[in-house]
Coordinates of C-alpha atoms in Angstrom, one line a residue:
Chain A
M69 CA -4.2 -29.7 -3.2
Q70 CA -1.0 -30.8 -4.7
T71 CA 2.3 -31.8 -3.0
K72 CA 5.4 -33.0 -4.6
R73 CA 5.3 -36.7 -5.8
I74 CA 8.3 -37.4 -3.6
T75 CA 7.8 -36.1 -0.1
F76 CA 9.8 -36.3 3.0
N77 CA 8.6 -38.4 6.0
N78 CA 8.8 -36.8 9.3
R79 CA 6.2 -36.9 12.1
W80 CA 6.8 -33.5 13.8
L81 CA 8.9 -31.4 11.5
P82 CA 6.1 -30.1 9.2
Y83 CA 4.1 -29.0 12.2
L84 CA 7.2 -27.2 13.6
L85 CA 7.6 -25.4 10.2
V86 CA 4.1 -24.1 9.9
A87 CA 3.8 -23.3 13.6
P88 CA 5.2 -19.7 13.6
Q89 CA 2.9 -18.6 10.7
L90 CA -0.1 -20.4 12.1
A91 CA 0.5 -18.9 15.6
I92 CA 0.6 -15.4 14.4
T93 CA -2.4 -15.9 12.1
L94 CA -4.5 -17.3 14.9
V95 CA -3.5 -14.8 17.5
F96 CA -3.5 -11.6 15.4
F97 CA -5.9 -12.4 12.6
I98 CA -8.5 -15.2 13.2
W99 CA -9.1 -14.4 16.9
P100 CA -9.5 -10.6 16.5
A101 CA -11.8 -11.2 13.5
S102 CA -14.0 -13.5 15.4
Q103 CA -14.0 -11.0 18.3
A104 CA -15.3 -8.4 15.8
L105 CA -18.0 -10.8 14.7
Y106 CA -19.0 -11.4 18.3
Q107 CA -18.9 -7.8 19.4
S108 CA -21.0 -6.7 16.4
V109 CA -24.0 -8.5 18.0
L110 CA -23.4 -7.1 21.5
R111 CA -24.1 -3.8 23.1
E112 CA -21.4 -2.8 25.5
D113 CA -20.9 0.3 27.6
A114 CA -17.8 2.4 27.0
F115 CA -15.9 0.9 30.0
G116 CA -16.6 -2.7 29.0
L117 CA -18.3 -3.4 32.3
S118 CA -21.5 -4.9 31.0
S119 CA -22.7 -6.2 27.7
E120 CA -25.9 -7.4 26.3
F121 CA -26.8 -9.6 23.3
V122 CA -28.8 -7.5 20.9
W123 CA -28.9 -9.6 17.7
F124 CA -28.5 -7.3 14.6
E125 CA -29.4 -4.1 16.4
N126 CA -26.0 -2.6 15.8
F127 CA -26.3 -3.2 12.0
E128 CA -29.8 -1.7 12.0
T129 CA -28.6 1.4 13.9
L130 CA -25.8 1.6 11.4
F131 CA -28.0 1.6 8.3
D132 CA -30.4 4.0 9.9
D133 CA -27.5 6.4 10.7
P134 CA -27.3 9.2 8.0
L135 CA -23.7 9.7 9.0
Y136 CA -22.8 6.1 8.1
L137 CA -24.7 6.2 4.8
S138 CA -23.0 9.5 3.9
S139 CA -19.7 7.9 4.7
F140 CA -20.6 5.1 2.3
K141 CA -21.4 7.6 -0.4
V142 CA -18.1 9.5 0.2
T143 CA -16.2 6.3 0.0
L144 CA -17.8 5.4 -3.3
V145 CA -17.1 8.8 -4.9
F146 CA -13.6 8.8 -3.5
S147 CA -12.9 5.3 -4.8
A148 CA -14.4 6.0 -8.2
G149 CA -12.5 9.3 -8.5
T150 CA -9.2 7.8 -7.5
T151 CA -9.5 4.8 -9.7
L152 CA -10.5 6.7 -12.8
L153 CA -8.0 9.5 -12.3
S154 CA -5.0 7.2 -11.6
M155 CA -5.8 4.7 -14.3
G156 CA -6.6 7.3 -16.9
A157 CA -3.3 9.1 -16.3
A158 CA -1.4 5.9 -16.1
L159 CA -2.8 4.6 -19.4
L160 CA -2.0 7.8 -21.2
L161 CA 1.6 7.8 -19.9
A162 CA 2.1 4.1 -20.6
V163 CA 0.9 4.4 -24.2
M164 CA 3.2 7.4 -24.7
A165 CA 6.1 5.6 -23.0
D166 CA 5.5 2.5 -25.2
R167 CA 5.9 4.7 -28.3
V168 CA 9.0 6.6 -27.6
I169 CA 12.4 5.0 -28.1
R170 CA 14.8 7.6 -26.9
G171 CA 14.8 8.1 -23.1
S172 CA 12.2 5.4 -22.2
T173 CA 14.3 4.1 -19.3
F174 CA 14.7 7.6 -18.0
Y175 CA 10.9 8.2 -18.1
K176 CA 10.2 4.9 -16.5
T177 CA 12.6 5.4 -13.6
F178 CA 11.1 8.9 -12.9
L179 CA 7.5 7.7 -13.1
I180 CA 7.7 4.7 -10.9
W181 CA 9.2 6.0 -7.7
P182 CA 6.0 7.4 -6.2
Y183 CA 5.0 3.8 -5.5
A184 CA 7.5 4.0 -2.6
V185 CA 6.0 7.1 -1.1
A186 CA 3.8 6.4 2.0
P187 CA 0.1 7.4 1.5
A188 CA 0.5 9.7 4.6
V189 CA 3.4 11.5 3.0
A190 CA 1.6 11.9 -0.3
G191 CA -1.3 13.4 1.5
V192 CA 0.8 15.9 3.4
L193 CA 2.6 16.9 0.2
W194 CA -0.6 17.8 -1.6
W195 CA -2.2 19.2 1.5
F196 CA 0.8 21.7 1.8
M197 CA 0.5 22.7 -1.9
F198 CA -3.2 23.3 -1.5
N199 CA -2.9 25.1 1.8
P200 CA -5.3 28.1 1.5
T201 CA -2.9 30.7 3.0
I202 CA 0.6 29.7 1.7
G203 CA 0.0 26.8 -0.7
I204 CA 1.3 27.4 -4.2
L205 CA -1.6 25.7 -6.0
A206 CA -4.2 27.5 -3.9
Y207 CA -2.5 30.7 -4.8
T208 CA -2.6 29.9 -8.5
M209 CA -6.2 29.1 -8.3
R210 CA -7.0 32.3 -6.5
Q211 CA -5.3 34.1 -9.4
L212 CA -7.5 32.2 -11.8
G213 CA -10.6 33.3 -9.8
Y214 CA -11.4 30.2 -7.8
D215 CA -11.2 30.5 -4.0
W216 CA -9.9 27.2 -3.0
N217 CA -10.4 26.3 0.7
H218 CA -10.5 22.6 1.7
T219 CA -11.0 23.5 5.3
L220 CA -14.4 24.9 4.6
N221 CA -15.5 23.5 1.2
A222 CA -16.5 19.8 1.2
N223 CA -15.9 19.3 -2.5
D224 CA -12.4 20.9 -2.3
A225 CA -11.5 18.5 0.5
L226 CA -12.7 15.5 -1.3
L227 CA -10.9 16.5 -4.5
L228 CA -7.7 17.0 -2.4
I229 CA -7.6 13.5 -1.1
I230 CA -8.6 12.1 -4.5
I231 CA -5.6 13.8 -6.1
A232 CA -3.2 12.8 -3.4
A233 CA -4.4 9.1 -3.5
A234 CA -4.3 9.0 -7.3
W235 CA -0.9 10.6 -7.5
K236 CA 0.7 7.9 -5.5
Q237 CA -1.1 5.1 -7.4
V238 CA -0.3 6.3 -11.0
S239 CA 3.1 4.6 -10.8
Y240 CA 1.7 1.2 -10.0
N241 CA -0.9 1.3 -12.8
F242 CA 1.7 2.7 -15.2
L243 CA 4.0 -0.3 -14.6
F244 CA 1.2 -2.8 -15.3
F245 CA -0.2 -1.0 -18.3
L246 CA 3.3 -0.7 -19.8
A247 CA 3.9 -4.5 -19.3
G248 CA 0.5 -5.2 -20.9
L249 CA 1.3 -3.0 -23.9
Q250 CA 4.7 -4.6 -24.4
A251 CA 3.1 -8.0 -24.4
I252 CA 0.9 -7.1 -27.4
P253 CA 2.5 -8.7 -30.5
R254 CA 4.0 -6.1 -32.8
S255 CA 2.9 -8.1 -35.9
L256 CA -0.8 -7.3 -35.1
I257 CA -0.1 -3.6 -35.0
E258 CA 2.0 -3.7 -38.1
A259 CA -0.6 -5.6 -40.0
A260 CA -3.2 -2.9 -39.1
A261 CA -0.8 -0.2 -40.1
I262 CA -0.3 -1.8 -43.5
D263 CA -4.0 -2.0 -44.0
G264 CA -4.1 1.8 -43.4
A265 CA -5.3 2.1 -39.8
G266 CA -3.9 5.3 -38.2
P267 CA -2.5 5.4 -34.6
Q268 CA -5.9 6.3 -33.1
K269 CA -7.8 3.6 -34.8
R270 CA -5.1 1.0 -34.0
F271 CA -5.3 2.0 -30.3
W272 CA -9.1 1.7 -30.0
T273 CA -9.6 -1.5 -32.1
I274 CA -6.5 -3.5 -31.2
V275 CA -4.5 -2.2 -28.3
F276 CA -7.4 -1.2 -26.0
P277 CA -9.4 -4.5 -26.2
L278 CA -6.2 -6.5 -25.7
L279 CA -5.4 -4.4 -22.6
S280 CA -8.8 -5.0 -21.0
P281 CA -7.8 -7.9 -18.8
T282 CA -5.0 -5.8 -17.4
A283 CA -7.4 -2.9 -17.0
F284 CA -9.9 -5.1 -15.1
F285 CA -7.3 -6.5 -12.8
L286 CA -6.0 -2.9 -12.1
M287 CA -9.5 -1.7 -11.4
V288 CA -10.0 -4.3 -8.7
V289 CA -6.6 -3.5 -7.2
N290 CA -7.3 0.2 -7.3
I291 CA -10.7 -0.2 -5.6
V292 CA -9.1 -2.2 -2.8
Y293 CA -6.4 0.4 -2.5
S294 CA -8.8 3.3 -2.3
F295 CA -11.1 1.5 0.2
F296 CA -8.5 0.2 2.6
E297 CA -5.1 1.8 2.2
T298 CA -6.0 5.4 2.2
F299 CA -6.8 5.8 5.9
A300 CA -3.4 7.6 6.3
I301 CA -4.2 10.2 3.6
V302 CA -7.4 11.2 5.4
H303 CA -6.1 11.0 8.9
A304 CA -2.9 13.0 8.3
T305 CA -4.6 15.8 6.3
T306 CA -8.3 16.5 6.5
A307 CA -9.2 14.3 9.5
G308 CA -12.5 13.5 7.9
G309 CA -13.5 17.1 7.7
P310 CA -14.9 19.6 7.0
G311 CA -17.9 18.1 8.8
Q312 CA -18.0 14.5 7.5
A313 CA -17.0 15.3 3.9
T314 CA -14.0 13.1 3.7
S315 CA -14.8 10.5 6.4
I316 CA -14.3 7.4 4.4
L317 CA -15.3 4.0 5.8
V318 CA -12.0 2.9 7.2
Y319 CA -11.6 6.3 8.8
K320 CA -15.0 6.0 10.4
V321 CA -14.3 2.6 11.9
W322 CA -11.2 3.9 13.5
R323 CA -12.9 7.0 14.8
D324 CA -16.0 5.3 16.2
G325 CA -13.8 2.6 17.9
F326 CA -10.9 4.7 19.3
V327 CA -12.3 8.2 19.7
S328 CA -16.1 7.7 20.3
L329 CA -15.6 4.2 22.0
D330 CA -18.7 2.9 20.3
L331 CA -17.5 -0.8 20.4
G332 CA -20.6 -2.5 19.0
G333 CA -21.0 0.0 16.2
S334 CA -17.3 -0.1 15.3
A335 CA -17.4 -3.9 15.3
A336 CA -20.4 -3.9 13.0
Q337 CA -18.6 -1.6 10.6
S338 CA -15.6 -4.0 10.7
V339 CA -17.8 -6.9 9.7
I340 CA -19.3 -5.0 6.8
L341 CA -15.8 -4.0 5.7
M342 CA -14.7 -7.7 5.9
L343 CA -17.6 -8.7 3.6
I344 CA -16.4 -6.0 1.1
V345 CA -12.8 -7.3 1.2
I346 CA -14.0 -10.9 0.8
S347 CA -16.2 -10.1 -2.2
L348 CA -13.4 -8.1 -3.8
T349 CA -10.9 -10.9 -3.2
V350 CA -13.3 -13.5 -4.7
V351 CA -13.8 -11.3 -7.8
Q352 CA -10.0 -11.0 -8.1
F353 CA -9.4 -14.7 -7.9
R354 CA -12.1 -15.7 -10.3
F355 CA -10.6 -13.3 -12.8
I356 CA -7.2 -14.7 -12.3
E357 CA -8.4 -18.3 -12.8
R358 CA -10.0 -17.2 -16.1
R359 CA -6.7 -15.6 -17.2
V360 CA -4.9 -18.8 -16.6
E361 CA -7.2 -20.6 -19.1
Y362 CA -6.2 -18.3 -22.0
Chain B
M37 CA 7.8 1.9 -34.1
V38 CA 5.5 1.1 -37.0
E39 CA 5.8 4.3 -39.0
N40 CA 7.5 7.6 -38.7
R41 CA 5.3 10.4 -37.4
P42 CA 7.5 13.1 -36.0
W43 CA 4.5 15.0 -34.7
L44 CA 3.2 12.1 -32.7
T45 CA 6.7 11.4 -31.3
F46 CA 6.9 15.0 -30.2
I47 CA 3.5 14.9 -28.5
S48 CA 4.5 11.6 -26.7
H49 CA 7.6 13.3 -25.3
L50 CA 5.6 16.3 -24.3
V51 CA 2.9 14.3 -22.5
L52 CA 5.6 12.3 -20.7
I53 CA 7.5 15.4 -19.6
I54 CA 4.3 17.0 -18.3
G55 CA 3.5 13.7 -16.5
L56 CA 7.0 13.7 -15.1
A57 CA 6.6 17.3 -13.9
I58 CA 3.4 16.5 -12.1
V59 CA 5.0 13.6 -10.4
V60 CA 8.1 15.5 -9.3
F61 CA 6.6 19.0 -8.6
P62 CA 5.2 18.2 -5.1
V63 CA 8.7 17.0 -4.0
W64 CA 10.4 20.1 -5.4
V65 CA 8.0 22.3 -3.5
A66 CA 8.6 20.3 -0.3
F67 CA 12.4 20.6 -0.8
V68 CA 12.1 24.4 -1.4
A69 CA 9.9 24.8 1.7
S70 CA 12.5 22.9 3.8
T71 CA 15.2 25.4 3.0
Y72 CA 13.6 28.5 4.4
D73 CA 13.3 29.9 7.9
P74 CA 9.9 29.9 9.5
K75 CA 9.3 33.6 9.2
S76 CA 9.5 33.8 5.4
M77 CA 7.0 30.9 5.3
L78 CA 4.3 32.8 7.0
S79 CA 4.5 35.9 4.8
G80 CA 2.6 34.8 1.7
V81 CA 3.2 32.1 -0.8
V82 CA 6.1 29.6 -0.8
P83 CA 8.7 30.7 -3.3
L84 CA 9.9 28.3 -6.0
T85 CA 13.7 28.6 -5.5
P86 CA 15.6 27.2 -2.5
G87 CA 16.5 29.4 0.4
D88 CA 19.7 29.3 2.5
Q89 CA 18.5 27.5 5.7
F90 CA 19.1 24.0 4.3
F91 CA 21.8 22.9 6.8
Q92 CA 20.3 24.6 9.8
N93 CA 16.8 23.1 9.3
Y94 CA 18.0 19.6 8.7
Y95 CA 20.5 19.7 11.6
Q96 CA 17.7 20.9 13.9
I97 CA 15.2 18.1 13.1
F98 CA 17.8 15.4 12.9
V99 CA 19.2 16.0 16.3
E100 CA 16.7 17.9 18.3
G101 CA 13.4 17.1 16.8
L102 CA 10.3 19.2 17.2
S103 CA 9.7 19.2 20.9
S104 CA 6.9 21.7 20.8
A105 CA 4.8 19.2 18.8
G106 CA 5.8 16.2 20.9
A107 CA 7.9 14.6 18.2
P108 CA 11.3 13.0 18.9
P109 CA 14.4 13.7 16.7
V110 CA 14.0 12.5 13.2
G111 CA 17.2 10.5 13.5
L112 CA 15.5 8.3 16.2
M113 CA 12.3 8.0 14.2
M114 CA 14.2 6.8 11.1
V115 CA 16.0 4.2 13.2
N116 CA 12.6 3.0 14.4
S117 CA 11.2 2.9 10.9
M118 CA 14.3 1.0 9.7
V119 CA 13.9 -1.6 12.5
M120 CA 10.2 -2.0 11.8
A121 CA 10.7 -2.3 8.0
M122 CA 13.6 -4.8 8.3
A123 CA 11.9 -6.9 10.9
I124 CA 8.6 -7.1 8.9
A125 CA 10.4 -7.9 5.6
I126 CA 12.7 -10.5 7.0
G127 CA 10.1 -12.0 9.4
K128 CA 7.5 -12.4 6.7
I129 CA 10.0 -14.0 4.3
A130 CA 11.3 -16.3 7.0
I131 CA 8.1 -17.7 8.3
S132 CA 6.5 -17.9 4.8
I133 CA 9.3 -19.8 3.2
I134 CA 9.3 -22.5 5.9
S135 CA 5.5 -22.9 5.9
A136 CA 5.5 -23.2 2.1
F137 CA 8.3 -25.8 2.4
A138 CA 6.1 -27.8 4.9
I139 CA 3.0 -27.5 2.7
V140 CA 4.8 -28.6 -0.5
Y141 CA 7.3 -31.2 0.6
F142 CA 5.4 -33.0 3.4
K143 CA 2.2 -34.9 3.6
F144 CA 0.7 -34.5 7.1
P145 CA -2.7 -34.5 8.6
G146 CA -4.1 -30.9 8.8
R147 CA -2.0 -29.7 5.8
V148 CA -5.0 -28.4 3.9
L149 CA -6.5 -26.8 7.0
A150 CA -3.2 -25.0 7.6
F151 CA -3.1 -23.8 4.0
W152 CA -6.6 -22.3 4.2
T153 CA -6.0 -20.7 7.6
I154 CA -3.1 -18.9 6.1
F155 CA -5.1 -18.1 3.0
I156 CA -7.8 -16.4 5.0
T157 CA -5.4 -13.7 6.2
L158 CA -5.6 -12.2 2.7
M159 CA -9.1 -11.2 3.5
L160 CA -8.5 -9.6 6.8
P161 CA -6.4 -6.4 6.4
V162 CA -5.5 -4.5 9.6
E163 CA -7.9 -1.8 8.7
V164 CA -11.0 -4.0 9.1
R165 CA -10.1 -5.5 12.5
I166 CA -8.4 -2.6 14.2
L167 CA -10.0 -2.6 17.6
P168 CA -9.9 -6.3 18.4
T169 CA -6.3 -6.6 17.2
F170 CA -5.4 -3.7 19.3
E171 CA -7.0 -5.4 22.3
V172 CA -5.1 -8.6 21.7
T173 CA -1.8 -6.8 21.4
A174 CA -2.5 -4.8 24.5
G175 CA -3.5 -7.9 26.4
L176 CA -0.2 -9.5 25.5
G177 CA 1.6 -6.4 26.9
L178 CA 3.2 -5.6 23.5
L179 CA 2.2 -1.9 23.3
N180 CA 5.2 0.4 23.0
S181 CA 7.7 -2.2 21.9
Y182 CA 9.3 -3.3 18.7
S183 CA 7.6 -6.7 18.9
G184 CA 4.2 -5.0 19.1
L185 CA 5.1 -2.9 16.1
T186 CA 6.1 -5.9 13.9
L187 CA 4.7 -9.2 15.1
P188 CA 1.0 -8.6 14.3
L189 CA 2.0 -7.7 10.7
I190 CA 4.3 -10.6 10.0
A191 CA 1.9 -13.3 8.8
S192 CA 1.7 -13.3 5.0
A193 CA -0.5 -15.2 2.7
T194 CA 0.9 -13.6 -0.3
A195 CA 4.5 -14.6 0.4
T196 CA 3.5 -18.1 1.4
F197 CA 1.6 -18.5 -2.0
L198 CA 4.6 -17.1 -3.9
F199 CA 7.0 -19.6 -2.4
R200 CA 4.5 -22.4 -2.8
Q201 CA 4.1 -21.6 -6.5
F202 CA 7.8 -21.4 -6.9
F203 CA 8.5 -24.7 -5.1
M204 CA 6.0 -26.4 -7.3
T205 CA 8.1 -25.5 -10.4
I206 CA 11.3 -27.0 -8.9
P207 CA 12.0 -30.3 -10.7
E208 CA 11.2 -33.5 -8.7
E209 CA 14.6 -34.9 -9.7
L210 CA 16.2 -32.5 -7.2
S211 CA 14.5 -33.9 -4.2
E212 CA 14.8 -37.4 -5.5
A213 CA 18.5 -37.0 -5.9
A214 CA 18.8 -35.4 -2.5
R215 CA 17.0 -38.4 -1.0
I216 CA 19.1 -40.9 -2.8
D217 CA 22.2 -39.2 -1.5
G218 CA 20.8 -39.4 2.0
A219 CA 20.0 -35.8 2.6
G220 CA 17.3 -35.1 5.2
P221 CA 14.6 -32.4 4.7
L222 CA 16.5 -29.7 6.6
K223 CA 19.7 -30.3 4.6
F224 CA 17.7 -30.3 1.3
F225 CA 16.0 -27.0 2.4
R226 CA 19.3 -25.3 3.3
D227 CA 21.5 -26.5 0.5
I228 CA 19.0 -26.6 -2.4
L229 CA 15.8 -24.7 -1.8
L230 CA 17.3 -21.6 -0.2
P231 CA 19.9 -20.9 -2.9
L232 CA 17.3 -21.5 -5.6
S233 CA 14.9 -19.0 -4.0
R234 CA 17.4 -16.2 -3.7
T235 CA 16.0 -14.0 -6.4
N236 CA 12.4 -14.5 -5.3
M237 CA 13.4 -13.6 -1.8
A238 CA 15.1 -10.4 -3.0
G239 CA 12.2 -9.3 -5.1
L240 CA 9.8 -9.9 -2.2
F241 CA 12.2 -8.1 0.2
V242 CA 12.0 -4.9 -1.8
I243 CA 8.2 -4.9 -1.8
L244 CA 7.9 -5.8 1.9
F245 CA 10.5 -3.3 3.0
I246 CA 8.4 -0.5 1.4
Y247 CA 5.3 -2.0 2.9
G248 CA 6.9 -2.0 6.4
W249 CA 8.4 1.4 6.1
N250 CA 5.1 3.0 5.0
Q251 CA 3.0 1.5 7.8
Y252 CA 0.9 4.2 9.4
L253 CA -2.3 3.1 11.2
W254 CA -0.6 0.3 13.2
P255 CA 2.2 2.3 14.7
L256 CA -0.3 5.1 15.4
I257 CA -2.3 2.9 17.7
V258 CA 0.3 0.7 19.4
T259 CA 2.8 3.5 20.3
T260 CA 2.2 6.2 22.8
D261 CA 5.8 6.5 23.9
E262 CA 7.7 8.9 21.7
S263 CA 10.8 6.8 21.6
Y264 CA 8.9 4.2 19.5
Y265 CA 7.5 6.6 16.9
T266 CA 8.1 5.8 13.3
I267 CA 8.8 8.6 10.9
V268 CA 5.7 8.2 8.7
M269 CA 3.4 8.5 11.7
G270 CA 5.6 11.1 13.4
I271 CA 4.8 13.5 10.6
Q272 CA 1.2 13.4 11.6
R273 CA 2.1 14.5 15.1
M274 CA 3.9 17.5 13.7
V275 CA 1.1 18.5 11.4
T276 CA -1.7 18.5 14.0
V277 CA -0.4 21.1 16.3
P278 CA -3.3 22.8 18.2
D279 CA -3.9 26.5 17.9
S280 CA -1.0 27.5 15.6
E281 CA 0.1 27.2 12.1
P282 CA 2.2 24.0 11.6
L283 CA 6.0 24.6 11.2
W284 CA 6.1 23.9 7.5
H285 CA 9.8 24.1 7.0
V286 CA 10.4 21.4 9.6
I287 CA 7.5 19.2 8.4
M288 CA 8.6 19.3 4.8
A289 CA 12.2 18.4 5.7
T290 CA 10.8 15.4 7.7
V291 CA 8.6 14.4 4.8
L292 CA 11.6 14.4 2.4
L293 CA 13.6 12.3 4.9
A294 CA 10.7 9.9 5.3
M295 CA 10.5 9.2 1.6
I296 CA 14.2 8.9 0.8
P297 CA 14.9 5.3 2.0
P298 CA 12.0 3.5 0.2
V299 CA 12.5 5.7 -2.9
L300 CA 16.2 4.8 -3.1
V301 CA 15.3 1.1 -2.8
V302 CA 12.9 1.4 -5.7
V303 CA 15.3 3.4 -7.9
F304 CA 18.4 1.3 -7.3
M305 CA 16.7 -2.1 -7.2
Q306 CA 14.3 -1.4 -10.1
R307 CA 14.6 -4.8 -11.6
L308 CA 14.0 -6.7 -8.4
F309 CA 11.2 -4.2 -7.5
I310 CA 9.3 -4.9 -10.7
K311 CA 9.9 -8.6 -10.3
G312 CA 8.5 -8.5 -6.8
L313 CA 5.6 -6.4 -7.7
V314 CA 4.5 -8.6 -10.6
E315 CA 4.9 -11.8 -8.6
T316 CA 3.1 -10.7 -5.5
E317 CA 0.0 -9.8 -7.6
K318 CA -0.3 -13.2 -9.2

């Protein structure tokens, strides 16, 4: 790894400079993570009085547990739904915003602020509008003949958290898509127009392929977001219910650890989540390395 | 604009306005709901035009809070959120910039190891190590304190990378000149690196402020004392009231107050925000 050609000489200063960061990393990151690894192979009673080494029994129990498997499925559906909805909407808006000349700054300002809204707040906003008794959207849907009730209907509840999570994420995707669109050379598009390609053809044969690196990057970011940053949406609104319909993986780790006090099971889930984060990070980094070569 | 197609321009504007409406609508509904008294809220659907209880409702939550739901005054929670967001943003920038300085401008044994140790934190978000991190924090006696709220979130691989990349682009001549003129490392850092990093720090600050303000899971588990509640997690306490319909007018007023500071930061520091966002994702 590189340093500057000219470096300073000092025996103790560099250690002093990295010490705060390293201390926090070791105490609050590395040590807890190793504890999770260690606890995932132990069986402990809820009071922490005795523990027993059980090899991979916690993992076996986990993968035999229909609740855990259903939580995995819910997370996949939730993640796919959120990613598709927010990226689709963002791409549409970005393409339109790239076209218009008048008012583009205005549109941009008003489309990016939801980035600053906390996931919990986004969840509560949509939860209120879909409230079965007083919510305006639930009322509208009743008028249209659909009886919306996310406290009873599993699909309604899942759709609710997907919409809330996607709503917040559209602004992020919009910004990156817009930047990607503006980086496409105008001359390419003009050449295609001169050759007689209409707007739709230009989009699918030129713009869309050139946007695919951005789209891939955003897909990874969105999957990470929907896997790990959406605890608040679930916890503040549906609380995993009805039944287990919206109990996504991060929600289940928290619930099993803090509410059910199943330490070994929660630790085993943490380890699985860590593996997921690590593989997603590796994918992200490999992609970025490739982009640098262009 | 390649060619003039009035219809397509019209459709573009239409799509953008619809998108804008979808983005703004939830906030409008929340605002309207926060201007009614509780009775009109329970008798049917929320109306779409504001009521006349605006000052009364906001005064009530700001000063008194919602004691029935065990939530402190919103004013106090906003102060807590502000302390937490500022401490996290400033703390992360401070410890990251000095460790990046050490890694780029010094050769010392253990340098690569230090770099990789910091790098690993990228792969360990709070959500995947909740319970053990809580145990460590509890063991250090940091529950219900500002240090407990902020310290465990302060390490930052992203910020360290960002500063490292930036330092690598600074010309060698600057440090050579500084050395010839007899400046030590600390003087070089203070008089040359810090001023050069100003815009990077500002962009990063915007992103990290929003990150800190919007924390939810961590404050939820380390605070049990109401006087340390942050506003984003305080909303949850108001929403989950047992055996009764939540007091929507109060909740919606709190929701609006919770989103105002970070949204203002994004809107008024748009350029820095975009710079920070693009850079932290590199």
